[in-house]
Amino acid sequence: QKEVEQDPGPLSVPEGAIVSLNCTYSNSAFQYFMWYRQYSRKGPELLMYTYSSGNKEDGRFTAQVDKSSKYISLFIRDSQPSDSATYLCALKVGGSQGNLIFGKGTKLSVKP
Amino acid sequence: NAGVMQNPRHLVRRRGQEARLRCSPMKGHSHVYWYRQLPEEGLKFMVYLQKENIIDESGMPKERFSAEFPKEGPSILRIQQVVRGDSAAYFCASSPEGGNTIYFGEGSWLTVV
């Protein structure tokens, strides 16, 4: 079993839809959870960062962590064509430093 | 505040040549990470460095690859005797001392012909 599983998609939705992106993980030592957005031929851009279980909201984006189920989600409300990108979940073991373990990414396309 | 700066953005090397990729972290960041992204693959951790120290190189291939982060100047990822399989996007990232958020550069795309 891989450390982080993420459905690669592609996922296609109409403009204005609510998008749900998910990752599951196997290592209960992960304590920090991040979502990155990556446009084609660009570097990953940090969207959301959470530490504990629960929800965190930032504008149209909501990150949700359920440590008991080892399941994390990113919701995008009122999706826009500019949201079309690959979304990567990234997890980090506890401690102030250390590398990230990434999911493979979900490719999202928002159609106008 | 400038972000993580990588250069060159694109690099073409013939098989057997050396590739050098440079990374300047964000201002105030003392931790540097290198990741590799193969076509249709996720980002894979390679190495984590602080100034003059390699903290974790568990993702680095044992041969031909090396990394450094000197006291002065950018971090360097060096690939000797490149092969076609080294063709990939190489991303550098940085984080501040005591911080948990990691910020990425725009990447260096290596093509081996």
CSV table of C-alpha atoms in Angstrom, one decimal:
chain,number,residue,atom,x,y,z
A,1,GLN,CA,0.0,0.0,0.0
A,2,LYS,CA,1.3,3.4,-1.0
A,3,GLU,CA,1.8,6.0,1.8
A,4,VAL,CA,-0.5,8.5,0.1
A,5,GLU,CA,-3.3,7.6,-2.4
A,6,GLN,CA,-4.9,10.2,-4.6
A,7,ASP,CA,-7.3,9.6,-7.5
A,8,PRO,CA,-5.5,11.0,-10.5
A,9,GLY,CA,-8.7,11.9,-12.4
A,10,PRO,CA,-9.1,13.6,-14.7
A,11,LEU,CA,-12.0,15.4,-13.1
A,12,SER,CA,-14.2,17.6,-15.3
A,13,VAL,CA,-16.9,19.9,-13.8
A,14,PRO,CA,-19.0,22.8,-15.1
A,15,GLU,CA,-18.2,26.3,-13.9
A,16,GLY,CA,-19.8,27.1,-10.6
A,17,ALA,CA,-19.8,23.5,-9.4
A,18,ILE,CA,-18.5,22.4,-6.0
A,19,VAL,CA,-15.4,20.3,-6.4
A,20,SER,CA,-14.3,17.6,-3.9
A,21,LEU,CA,-10.7,16.3,-4.0
A,22,ASN,CA,-9.5,13.6,-1.7
A,23,CYS,CA,-6.5,11.7,-0.4
A,24,THR,CA,-6.1,8.8,1.9
A,25,TYR,CA,-2.9,7.8,3.8
A,26,SER,CA,-1.7,4.9,5.8
A,27,ASN,CA,0.9,6.3,8.2
A,28,SER,CA,-0.6,7.7,11.4
A,29,ALA,CA,2.6,9.6,12.0
A,30,PHE,CA,1.6,12.3,9.5
A,31,GLN,CA,0.6,15.4,11.3
A,32,TYR,CA,0.8,18.2,8.8
A,33,PHE,CA,-1.4,18.3,5.7
A,34,MET,CA,-1.1,20.6,2.8
A,35,TRP,CA,-2.8,21.1,-0.6
A,36,TYR,CA,-0.8,22.5,-3.5
A,37,ARG,CA,-2.1,23.6,-6.9
A,38,GLN,CA,0.1,23.1,-9.9
A,39,TYR,CA,-0.5,24.6,-13.3
A,40,SER,CA,1.1,23.0,-16.4
A,41,ARG,CA,4.9,23.6,-16.5
A,42,LYS,CA,4.8,25.5,-13.3
A,43,GLY,CA,5.9,24.9,-9.7
A,44,PRO,CA,3.4,23.8,-7.0
A,45,GLU,CA,1.7,26.6,-5.2
A,46,LEU,CA,0.7,26.2,-1.6
A,47,LEU,CA,-3.0,26.6,-1.2
A,48,MET,CA,-3.9,25.3,2.3
A,49,TYR,CA,-2.0,24.1,5.3
A,50,THR,CA,-3.6,22.3,8.3
A,51,TYR,CA,-2.3,20.6,11.4
A,52,SER,CA,-5.2,19.1,13.2
A,53,SER,CA,-8.4,17.3,12.4
A,54,GLY,CA,-11.2,19.5,11.4
A,55,ASN,CA,-12.0,22.1,8.8
A,56,LYS,CA,-10.0,25.2,7.6
A,57,GLU,CA,-11.5,27.7,5.2
A,58,ASP,CA,-9.9,30.3,3.0
A,59,GLY,CA,-12.1,32.0,0.5
A,60,ARG,CA,-13.6,29.4,-1.8
A,61,PHE,CA,-11.3,26.7,-0.5
A,62,THR,CA,-12.0,24.4,2.5
A,63,ALA,CA,-9.5,21.8,3.7
A,64,GLN,CA,-10.8,19.0,5.8
A,65,VAL,CA,-8.7,16.5,7.8
A,66,ASP,CA,-10.1,13.3,9.5
A,67,LYS,CA,-7.1,11.7,11.2
A,68,SER,CA,-9.2,8.8,12.6
A,69,SER,CA,-10.0,7.8,9.0
A,70,LYS,CA,-6.7,8.9,7.6
A,71,TYR,CA,-8.6,10.9,5.0
A,72,ILE,CA,-8.1,14.5,3.8
A,73,SER,CA,-10.2,16.6,1.5
A,74,LEU,CA,-10.1,19.9,-0.4
A,75,PHE,CA,-13.4,21.5,-1.4
A,76,ILE,CA,-13.6,24.2,-4.0
A,77,ARG,CA,-16.8,26.2,-4.1
A,78,ASP,CA,-18.1,28.2,-7.1
A,79,SER,CA,-15.3,26.6,-9.2
A,80,GLN,CA,-13.9,28.8,-12.0
A,81,PRO,CA,-12.1,27.9,-15.3
A,82,SER,CA,-8.9,29.4,-13.7
A,83,ASP,CA,-9.1,26.6,-11.1
A,84,SER,CA,-8.2,24.2,-13.8
A,85,ALA,CA,-4.9,22.6,-12.7
A,86,THR,CA,-3.5,19.6,-10.9
A,87,TYR,CA,-4.1,19.5,-7.2
A,88,LEU,CA,-1.6,17.7,-5.0
A,89,CYS,CA,-2.1,16.6,-1.4
A,90,ALA,CA,1.1,16.6,0.6
A,91,LEU,CA,1.7,15.2,4.1
A,92,LYS,CA,4.5,15.6,6.6
A,93,VAL,CA,5.5,13.7,9.6
A,94,GLY,CA,5.6,15.6,12.9
A,95,GLY,CA,8.5,17.8,13.9
A,96,SER,CA,9.3,21.3,12.7
A,97,GLN,CA,11.2,20.2,9.6
A,98,GLY,CA,11.2,17.3,7.2
A,99,ASN,CA,10.2,16.4,3.7
A,100,LEU,CA,6.7,16.2,2.2
A,101,ILE,CA,5.1,13.0,0.9
A,102,PHE,CA,3.0,13.8,-2.1
A,103,GLY,CA,0.0,12.2,-3.7
A,104,LYS,CA,0.1,11.8,-7.4
A,105,GLY,CA,-2.2,14.7,-8.0
A,106,THR,CA,-5.7,15.1,-9.4
A,107,LYS,CA,-6.1,16.9,-12.7
A,108,LEU,CA,-9.1,19.2,-12.6
A,109,SER,CA,-10.8,20.8,-15.5
A,110,VAL,CA,-13.5,23.5,-15.0
A,111,LYS,CA,-15.5,24.0,-18.1
A,112,PRO,CA,-17.0,27.5,-18.8
B,1,ASN,CA,9.7,39.3,-1.4
B,2,ALA,CA,11.1,37.1,-4.0
B,3,GLY,CA,10.1,33.5,-4.0
B,4,VAL,CA,12.3,30.5,-4.5
B,5,MET,CA,14.4,31.1,-7.6
B,6,GLN,CA,15.6,28.3,-9.8
B,7,ASN,CA,17.9,28.4,-12.8
B,8,PRO,CA,18.1,27.4,-15.5
B,9,ARG,CA,14.5,26.9,-16.2
B,10,HIS,CA,15.3,24.6,-19.1
B,11,LEU,CA,18.4,22.6,-19.7
B,12,VAL,CA,19.3,20.2,-22.5
B,13,ARG,CA,22.2,17.8,-22.0
B,14,ARG,CA,23.6,15.0,-24.1
B,15,ARG,CA,23.9,11.6,-22.5
B,16,GLY,CA,27.1,11.5,-20.4
B,17,GLN,CA,27.3,15.2,-19.8
B,18,GLU,CA,26.8,16.9,-16.4
B,19,ALA,CA,23.8,18.9,-15.3
B,20,ARG,CA,23.9,21.6,-12.6
B,21,LEU,CA,20.7,23.0,-11.2
B,22,ARG,CA,20.7,26.0,-8.9
B,23,CYS,CA,18.3,27.2,-6.3
B,24,SER,CA,18.1,30.3,-4.2
B,25,PRO,CA,15.7,29.9,-1.3
B,26,MET,CA,13.2,32.5,-0.2
B,27,LYS,CA,14.7,35.4,1.8
B,28,GLY,CA,15.0,34.3,5.4
B,29,HIS,CA,14.7,30.6,4.6
B,30,SER,CA,17.5,28.3,5.7
B,31,HIS,CA,16.1,24.9,4.7
B,32,VAL,CA,16.2,23.7,1.1
B,33,TYR,CA,14.5,20.6,-0.5
B,34,TRP,CA,14.9,19.1,-3.9
B,35,TYR,CA,12.1,17.1,-5.5
B,36,ARG,CA,11.9,15.4,-8.9
B,37,GLN,CA,8.8,15.0,-11.0
B,38,LEU,CA,8.8,12.5,-13.8
B,39,PRO,CA,6.2,12.7,-16.6
B,40,GLU,CA,2.8,11.6,-15.3
B,41,GLU,CA,4.3,10.9,-11.9
B,42,GLY,CA,4.0,12.7,-8.6
B,43,LEU,CA,6.7,14.7,-6.9
B,44,LYS,CA,9.3,12.6,-5.3
B,45,PHE,CA,11.6,13.8,-2.5
B,46,MET,CA,15.3,13.7,-3.2
B,47,VAL,CA,17.2,15.6,-0.5
B,48,TYR,CA,16.8,18.0,2.3
B,49,LEU,CA,19.6,20.5,3.2
B,50,GLN,CA,20.4,23.2,5.6
B,51,LYS,CA,23.4,25.5,5.2
B,52,GLU,CA,26.5,23.3,4.8
B,53,ASN,CA,24.7,20.2,5.9
B,54,ILE,CA,22.7,17.4,4.3
B,55,ILE,CA,19.9,16.5,6.7
B,56,ASP,CA,18.2,13.8,4.7
B,57,GLU,CA,19.2,12.3,1.4
B,58,SER,CA,17.1,9.2,1.5
B,59,GLY,CA,15.5,10.0,-1.8
B,60,MET,CA,18.6,10.6,-3.7
B,61,PRO,CA,19.9,8.0,-6.2
B,62,LYS,CA,23.1,6.5,-4.8
B,63,GLU,CA,25.2,7.2,-7.9
B,64,ARG,CA,25.7,10.3,-10.1
B,65,PHE,CA,23.6,12.6,-8.0
B,66,SER,CA,24.8,15.0,-5.4
B,67,ALA,CA,23.6,18.2,-3.7
B,68,GLU,CA,25.1,21.0,-1.7
B,69,PHE,CA,24.0,24.1,0.1
B,70,PRO,CA,27.1,26.1,0.8
B,71,LYS,CA,27.4,28.9,3.4
B,72,GLU,CA,27.4,31.4,0.6
B,73,GLY,CA,25.5,31.1,-2.6
B,74,PRO,CA,22.7,28.9,-3.9
B,75,SER,CA,22.0,25.3,-3.4
B,76,ILE,CA,23.2,23.1,-6.3
B,77,LEU,CA,21.8,19.8,-7.5
B,78,ARG,CA,24.4,18.1,-9.6
B,79,ILE,CA,23.8,15.1,-11.9
B,80,GLN,CA,26.9,13.5,-13.5
B,81,GLN,CA,26.9,11.4,-16.6
B,82,VAL,CA,23.2,12.1,-17.3
B,83,VAL,CA,21.1,9.4,-18.9
B,84,ARG,CA,17.7,9.6,-20.7
B,85,GLY,CA,15.9,8.5,-17.6
B,86,ASP,CA,17.1,11.7,-15.8
B,87,SER,CA,14.8,13.8,-18.0
B,88,ALA,CA,12.4,15.3,-15.6
B,89,ALA,CA,11.3,18.5,-13.8
B,90,TYR,CA,13.4,19.2,-10.8
B,91,PHE,CA,11.8,21.4,-8.1
B,92,CYS,CA,13.5,23.2,-5.3
B,93,ALA,CA,11.6,24.3,-2.2
B,94,SER,CA,12.5,26.1,0.9
B,95,SER,CA,11.1,26.7,4.4
B,96,PRO,CA,12.1,28.9,7.3
B,97,GLU,CA,13.7,27.8,10.5
B,98,GLY,CA,11.0,26.2,12.7
B,99,GLY,CA,8.4,26.5,10.0
B,100,ASN,CA,6.2,23.8,8.6
B,101,THR,CA,5.2,25.4,5.3
B,102,ILE,CA,7.3,24.6,2.3
B,103,TYR,CA,7.3,26.8,-0.8
B,104,PHE,CA,8.4,25.7,-4.3
B,105,GLY,CA,10.2,27.3,-7.1
B,106,GLU,CA,9.1,27.2,-10.7
B,107,GLY,CA,11.3,24.2,-11.5
B,108,SER,CA,14.1,23.3,-13.8
B,109,TRP,CA,13.2,21.1,-16.8
B,110,LEU,CA,16.0,18.8,-17.8
B,111,THR,CA,16.0,17.1,-21.1
B,112,VAL,CA,18.6,14.5,-21.9
B,113,VAL,CA,19.1,13.8,-25.6
